[in-house]
mmCIF file of C-alpha atoms and ligand atoms in Angstrom:
data_model
loop_
_atom_site.group_PDB
_atom_site.id
_atom_site.type_symbol
_atom_site.label_atom_id
_atom_site.label_comp_id
_atom_site.label_asym_id
_atom_site.label_seq_id
_atom_site.Cartn_x
_atom_site.Cartn_y
_atom_site.Cartn_z
ATOM 1 C CA MET A 74 112.003 22.674 -45.636
ATOM 2 C CA GLU A 75 109.343 19.604 -47.069
ATOM 3 C CA GLY A 76 110.535 20.060 -50.364
ATOM 4 C CA SER A 77 109.582 19.282 -54.211
ATOM 5 C CA ALA A 78 111.615 19.997 -57.313
ATOM 6 C CA ALA A 79 108.802 23.234 -57.487
ATOM 7 C CA GLN A 80 111.646 24.754 -55.060
ATOM 8 C CA ALA A 81 114.152 24.952 -56.403
ATOM 9 C CA PRO A 82 115.662 28.283 -56.166
ATOM 10 C CA GLY A 83 116.326 30.150 -60.534
ATOM 11 C CA LYS A 84 113.384 28.946 -61.492
ATOM 12 C CA THR A 85 111.812 32.140 -63.907
ATOM 13 C CA VAL A 86 108.456 31.062 -64.144
ATOM 14 C CA LEU A 87 107.488 30.382 -60.447
ATOM 15 C CA ARG A 88 103.425 28.697 -60.088
ATOM 16 C CA VAL A 89 101.137 29.867 -58.022
ATOM 17 C CA VAL A 90 98.266 27.734 -56.632
ATOM 18 C CA ALA A 91 94.902 29.943 -55.282
ATOM 19 C CA ILE A 92 92.547 28.434 -53.484
ATOM 20 C CA SER A 93 89.616 30.654 -52.900
ATOM 21 C CA GLY A 94 88.674 29.229 -49.683
ATOM 22 C CA SER A 95 84.061 29.693 -50.885
ATOM 23 C CA LEU A 96 82.830 26.976 -52.806
ATOM 24 C CA ARG A 97 79.576 28.679 -54.317
ATOM 25 C CA ARG A 98 78.518 28.560 -58.216
ATOM 26 C CA ALA A 99 79.034 32.581 -58.052
ATOM 27 C CA SER A 100 81.654 33.252 -55.308
ATOM 28 C CA ALA A 101 83.029 35.880 -55.863
ATOM 29 C CA ASN A 102 86.601 35.104 -54.812
ATOM 30 C CA THR A 103 86.931 32.843 -56.890
ATOM 31 C CA GLY A 104 86.442 35.687 -58.918
ATOM 32 C CA LEU A 105 89.426 37.165 -57.741
ATOM 33 C CA ILE A 106 91.351 34.055 -58.582
ATOM 34 C CA ARG A 107 89.697 34.008 -62.297
ATOM 35 C CA ALA A 108 91.226 38.054 -62.352
ATOM 36 C CA ALA A 109 94.536 37.362 -60.791
ATOM 37 C CA ALA A 110 95.256 34.226 -62.825
ATOM 38 C CA GLU A 111 94.354 36.357 -66.242
ATOM 39 C CA ILE A 112 96.639 38.946 -64.730
ATOM 40 C CA CYS A 113 99.118 37.593 -64.938
ATOM 41 C CA ARG A 114 98.574 35.837 -68.223
ATOM 42 C CA GLU A 115 98.262 39.259 -69.749
ATOM 43 C CA SER A 116 100.294 41.412 -68.008
ATOM 44 C CA ILE A 117 103.219 39.380 -65.716
ATOM 45 C CA PRO A 118 105.228 37.035 -66.965
ATOM 46 C CA GLY A 119 107.762 34.736 -64.716
ATOM 47 C CA LEU A 120 104.366 34.151 -62.794
ATOM 48 C CA GLU A 121 100.961 31.210 -63.524
ATOM 49 C CA VAL A 122 98.116 30.589 -61.066
ATOM 50 C CA GLU A 123 96.483 27.843 -61.090
ATOM 51 C CA HIS A 124 93.521 27.158 -59.469
ATOM 52 C CA VAL A 125 93.112 24.280 -57.127
ATOM 53 C CA ASP A 126 89.872 23.088 -55.809
ATOM 54 C CA ILE A 127 88.829 22.101 -52.729
ATOM 55 C CA SER A 128 84.955 20.646 -53.102
ATOM 56 C CA GLU A 129 86.625 17.245 -53.908
ATOM 57 C CA LEU A 130 88.134 17.760 -50.213
ATOM 58 C CA PRO A 131 86.336 15.256 -46.775
ATOM 59 C CA LEU A 132 85.918 17.043 -43.513
ATOM 60 C CA LEU A 133 88.900 16.435 -42.337
ATOM 61 C CA ASN A 134 89.138 13.538 -40.087
ATOM 62 C CA THR A 135 92.954 11.752 -39.118
ATOM 63 C CA ASP A 136 90.665 8.177 -39.658
ATOM 64 C CA LEU A 137 90.665 8.184 -42.544
ATOM 65 C CA GLU A 138 93.634 8.480 -42.643
ATOM 66 C CA GLY A 139 96.372 5.499 -43.489
ATOM 67 C CA PRO A 140 97.660 3.107 -41.022
ATOM 68 C CA GLY A 141 101.202 4.633 -41.834
ATOM 69 C CA PRO A 142 103.032 8.416 -42.952
ATOM 70 C CA GLY A 143 101.309 9.512 -45.884
ATOM 71 C CA ALA A 144 98.179 7.451 -46.569
ATOM 72 C CA PHE A 145 95.253 9.719 -47.859
ATOM 73 C CA PRO A 146 92.692 9.561 -49.447
ATOM 74 C CA ALA A 147 92.255 10.236 -53.270
ATOM 75 C CA ALA A 148 91.157 14.398 -53.262
ATOM 76 C CA VAL A 149 92.846 14.629 -49.309
ATOM 77 C CA GLU A 150 96.613 13.040 -51.440
ATOM 78 C CA ALA A 151 96.072 15.132 -55.102
ATOM 79 C CA PHE A 152 95.428 18.195 -53.391
ATOM 80 C CA ARG A 153 99.276 17.206 -51.056
ATOM 81 C CA GLY A 154 101.327 17.471 -54.420
ATOM 82 C CA LYS A 155 100.021 20.415 -55.935
ATOM 83 C CA VAL A 156 100.970 21.990 -52.569
ATOM 84 C CA ARG A 157 103.706 20.019 -52.086
ATOM 85 C CA ALA A 158 105.058 21.020 -56.438
ATOM 86 C CA ALA A 159 104.084 25.436 -56.095
ATOM 87 C CA ASP A 160 106.187 27.767 -55.572
ATOM 88 C CA CYS A 161 104.072 29.940 -53.496
ATOM 89 C CA PHE A 162 99.598 30.135 -53.214
ATOM 90 C CA LEU A 163 97.871 33.162 -52.953
ATOM 91 C CA PHE A 164 94.125 32.883 -51.038
ATOM 92 C CA ALA A 165 90.732 34.653 -51.499
ATOM 93 C CA SER A 166 89.201 34.065 -48.106
ATOM 94 C CA PRO A 167 85.696 35.518 -47.665
ATOM 95 C CA GLU A 168 85.310 35.982 -43.949
ATOM 96 C CA TYR A 169 82.698 33.788 -42.420
ATOM 97 C CA ASN A 170 81.207 35.298 -38.569
ATOM 98 C CA TYR A 171 84.656 37.278 -38.004
ATOM 99 C CA SER A 172 86.753 34.275 -40.124
ATOM 100 C CA ILE A 173 88.504 31.820 -42.200
ATOM 101 C CA SER A 174 85.994 30.010 -44.637
ATOM 102 C CA GLY A 175 85.101 26.750 -43.067
ATOM 103 C CA PRO A 176 86.251 24.691 -46.143
ATOM 104 C CA LEU A 177 89.329 27.296 -46.133
ATOM 105 C CA LYS A 178 90.357 25.936 -43.307
ATOM 106 C CA ASN A 179 90.084 22.146 -44.363
ATOM 107 C CA ALA A 180 92.098 22.136 -46.901
ATOM 108 C CA LEU A 181 95.191 24.417 -44.707
ATOM 109 C CA ASP A 182 94.212 21.684 -42.487
ATOM 110 C CA TRP A 183 94.796 18.789 -45.107
ATOM 111 C CA GLY A 184 98.147 19.936 -45.671
ATOM 112 C CA SER A 185 99.109 20.347 -42.917
ATOM 113 C CA ARG A 186 98.748 17.381 -41.713
ATOM 114 C CA PRO A 187 102.580 14.911 -41.848
ATOM 115 C CA PRO A 188 104.934 15.887 -43.802
ATOM 116 C CA ASN A 189 103.139 19.765 -43.236
ATOM 117 C CA CYS A 190 103.240 20.494 -47.533
ATOM 118 C CA TRP A 191 103.347 24.346 -46.811
ATOM 119 C CA GLY A 192 106.062 24.623 -46.063
ATOM 120 C CA ASP A 193 108.517 27.786 -46.171
ATOM 121 C CA ARG A 194 107.031 29.028 -49.090
ATOM 122 C CA ALA A 195 105.106 32.782 -50.134
ATOM 123 C CA ALA A 196 101.461 33.350 -50.029
ATOM 124 C CA ALA A 197 98.652 36.886 -50.866
ATOM 125 C CA ILE A 198 95.487 36.587 -49.139
ATOM 126 C CA LEU A 199 92.723 38.257 -50.936
ATOM 127 C CA SER A 200 89.240 38.071 -49.947
ATOM 128 C CA ALA A 201 86.086 39.208 -50.922
ATOM 129 C CA SER A 202 83.140 39.978 -48.182
ATOM 130 C CA GLY A 203 80.539 41.825 -46.912
ATOM 131 C CA GLY A 204 81.070 44.984 -44.990
ATOM 132 C CA SER A 205 84.741 44.581 -43.757
ATOM 133 C CA GLY A 206 85.843 43.343 -46.552
ATOM 134 C CA GLY A 207 87.642 39.776 -46.022
ATOM 135 C CA SER A 208 89.244 41.671 -43.214
ATOM 136 C CA ARG A 209 89.134 39.963 -39.783
ATOM 137 C CA SER A 210 89.496 36.397 -42.288
ATOM 138 C CA GLN A 211 93.087 37.667 -43.798
ATOM 139 C CA TYR A 212 94.148 38.187 -39.807
ATOM 140 C CA HIS A 213 93.251 34.290 -39.312
ATOM 141 C CA VAL A 214 94.681 32.669 -42.482
ATOM 142 C CA ARG A 215 98.238 34.785 -41.163
ATOM 143 C CA GLN A 216 97.234 33.282 -38.176
ATOM 144 C CA VAL A 217 97.566 30.123 -38.831
ATOM 145 C CA GLY A 218 99.976 29.938 -41.892
ATOM 146 C CA VAL A 219 102.555 30.976 -38.837
ATOM 147 C CA PHE A 220 102.517 27.019 -38.191
ATOM 148 C CA LEU A 221 102.537 26.320 -41.186
ATOM 149 C CA ASP A 222 105.253 27.503 -42.329
ATOM 150 C CA LEU A 223 103.737 30.276 -44.905
ATOM 151 C CA HIS A 224 104.806 34.188 -44.782
ATOM 152 C CA PHE A 225 103.234 36.469 -45.892
ATOM 153 C CA VAL A 226 102.984 39.650 -48.220
ATOM 154 C CA ASN A 227 101.811 42.549 -45.538
ATOM 155 C CA LYS A 228 101.664 45.374 -48.019
ATOM 156 C CA PRO A 229 99.309 46.113 -50.140
ATOM 157 C CA GLU A 230 96.312 44.079 -47.876
ATOM 158 C CA VAL A 231 92.858 43.947 -50.715
ATOM 159 C CA PHE A 232 90.270 44.207 -48.854
ATOM 160 C CA THR A 233 86.981 44.255 -51.232
ATOM 161 C CA ARG A 234 84.230 44.945 -50.455
ATOM 162 C CA ALA A 235 82.190 42.874 -52.822
ATOM 163 C CA HIS A 236 78.668 43.955 -52.814
ATOM 164 C CA GLN A 237 79.104 47.781 -51.758
ATOM 165 C CA PRO A 238 79.464 50.185 -55.157
ATOM 166 C CA PRO A 239 80.661 50.112 -57.321
ATOM 167 C CA ARG A 240 79.696 47.379 -58.767
ATOM 168 C CA LYS A 241 82.534 45.240 -58.954
ATOM 169 C CA PHE A 242 81.471 41.580 -59.764
ATOM 170 C CA ASP A 243 78.850 40.331 -62.546
ATOM 171 C CA HIS A 244 75.842 37.672 -61.626
ATOM 172 C CA ASP A 245 78.273 34.877 -63.034
ATOM 173 C CA GLY A 246 80.920 36.046 -59.584
ATOM 174 C CA ASN A 247 83.580 37.604 -62.220
ATOM 175 C CA LEU A 248 85.608 40.985 -60.921
ATOM 176 C CA VAL A 249 84.321 43.633 -63.711
ATOM 177 C CA ASP A 250 85.866 46.575 -61.464
ATOM 178 C CA PRO A 251 88.913 48.592 -63.024
ATOM 179 C CA ASP A 252 90.801 49.882 -59.032
ATOM 180 C CA THR A 253 89.910 46.266 -58.204
ATOM 181 C CA LYS A 254 92.613 45.293 -60.730
ATOM 182 C CA ASP A 255 95.198 47.114 -60.450
ATOM 183 C CA GLN A 256 95.118 46.692 -56.454
ATOM 184 C CA VAL A 257 94.580 42.539 -57.018
ATOM 185 C CA THR A 258 98.075 43.280 -59.663
ATOM 186 C CA LYS A 259 99.653 44.866 -56.872
ATOM 187 C CA VAL A 260 99.196 41.998 -54.377
ATOM 188 C CA LEU A 261 100.914 39.534 -57.462
ATOM 189 C CA LEU A 262 103.266 41.814 -58.082
ATOM 190 C CA ALA A 263 104.830 41.590 -54.440
ATOM 191 C CA LEU A 264 103.643 38.269 -53.991
ATOM 192 C CA GLN A 265 105.913 37.682 -56.824
ATOM 193 C CA ALA A 266 109.392 39.435 -56.085
ATOM 194 C CA LEU A 267 108.660 37.750 -52.403
ATOM 195 C CA ALA A 268 109.209 34.747 -53.920
ATOM 196 C CA LEU A 269 111.793 35.522 -55.830
ATOM 197 C CA ARG A 270 114.064 37.377 -51.977
ATOM 198 C CA LEU A 271 112.803 33.079 -51.090
ATOM 199 C CA GLN A 272 114.577 31.438 -53.160
ATOM 200 C CA LEU A 273 117.096 33.834 -54.230
ATOM 201 C CA GLY A 274 118.222 33.598 -49.993
ATOM 202 C CA LYS A 275 117.041 30.021 -49.532
ATOM 203 C CA LEU A 276 120.425 29.258 -52.889
ATOM 204 C CA ALA A 277 122.515 32.129 -51.236
ATOM 205 C CA VAL A 278 122.491 29.935 -48.219
ATOM 206 C CA ALA A 279 123.203 26.784 -50.271
ATOM 207 C CA ALA A 280 126.119 29.121 -51.166
ATOM 208 C CA HIS A 281 127.065 29.824 -48.195
ATOM 209 C CA SER A 282 127.288 26.370 -46.055
ATOM 210 C CA SER A 283 128.687 24.477 -49.269
HETATM 211 C C1 FMN B 564 77.771 31.826 -43.172
HETATM 212 C C2 FMN B 564 78.875 33.732 -43.350
HETATM 213 C C3 FMN B 564 78.948 34.576 -42.347
HETATM 214 C C4 FMN B 564 79.766 35.768 -42.648
HETATM 215 N N1 FMN B 564 79.835 36.622 -42.147
HETATM 216 C C5 FMN B 564 80.447 37.251 -42.620
HETATM 217 C C6 FMN B 564 80.971 38.267 -41.966
HETATM 218 O O1 FMN B 564 81.527 37.760 -41.052
HETATM 219 N N2 FMN B 564 81.740 39.176 -42.750
HETATM 220 C C7 FMN B 564 82.059 39.384 -44.327
HETATM 221 O O2 FMN B 564 82.026 41.555 -44.154
HETATM 222 N N3 FMN B 564 81.180 39.316 -43.856
HETATM 223 C C8 FMN B 564 80.243 37.880 -43.597
HETATM 224 N N4 FMN B 564 79.690 36.914 -44.784
HETATM 225 C C9 FMN B 564 78.858 38.127 -45.820
HETATM 226 C C10 FMN B 564 80.696 36.276 -46.732
HETATM 227 O O3 FMN B 564 81.407 37.620 -47.162
HETATM 228 C C11 FMN B 564 79.763 37.774 -48.201
HETATM 229 O O4 FMN B 564 78.545 37.348 -48.968
HETATM 230 C C12 FMN B 564 81.308 36.884 -49.706
HETATM 231 O O5 FMN B 564 80.674 37.238 -50.268
HETATM 232 C C13 FMN B 564 80.958 35.760 -49.765
HETATM 233 O O6 FMN B 564 81.404 35.601 -51.306
HETATM 234 P P1 FMN B 564 81.476 34.789 -51.771
HETATM 235 O O7 FMN B 564 80.979 35.369 -53.123
HETATM 236 O O8 FMN B 564 82.788 33.929 -52.686
HETATM 237 O O9 FMN B 564 80.612 33.105 -51.849
HETATM 238 C C14 FMN B 564 79.448 36.564 -44.773
HETATM 239 C C15 FMN B 564 78.496 35.007 -45.066
HETATM 240 C C16 FMN B 564 78.129 33.809 -45.076
HETATM 241 C C17 FMN B 564 77.569 32.780 -45.923
#
């Protein structure tokens, strides 16, 4: 595992790095992340959500990397630092043409450049999209996450049909639907439980091998 201090087991507050795959101002997916941050502040002690903006990342081009390993453009280096420092991840993934959005894939790819910054931590996925609710994009995020060595929350799955009644988001992309808020809360609790289980497992392995 490429680690950081944040991955040391036994912490009581878990830092969730949250990434929206939509760059749109009134994005419903970014709205899901804002709602997740608010839910954690109000009702989930021990979980803190930080929305990490990916709009400044250049399109991946390995020519932009320096000659030595780990030399990246400033925006990429800052992003990779946030990923390394996370205890776990929350992705809000719009579905574009049955798949993951370009910006999200770009961010995942930058974080994966050696040394991989994502490895061996828990991750959960939300999605707000058209008719599918983003299910196909979520399964593509999971597929990419295999190689990144992420451990995904399996259940509950939350696929939000953003543009179908009942109204779920206001004109600014803020989540206004109580049922969806409830589903987001359940995903966050499952993420917290999985992240803690992973940390405790690492403690047990360390104790066993010492
Ligand atoms: C290029 C493009 C392709 C899309 N393809 C799909 C799709 O395959 N399935 C789907 O459910 N919605 C699709 N949509 C609709 C978006 O997922 C939906 O508008 C969503 O709200 C966008 O996320 P945002 O509100 O966070 O920006 C597509 C939208 C765009 C712009």
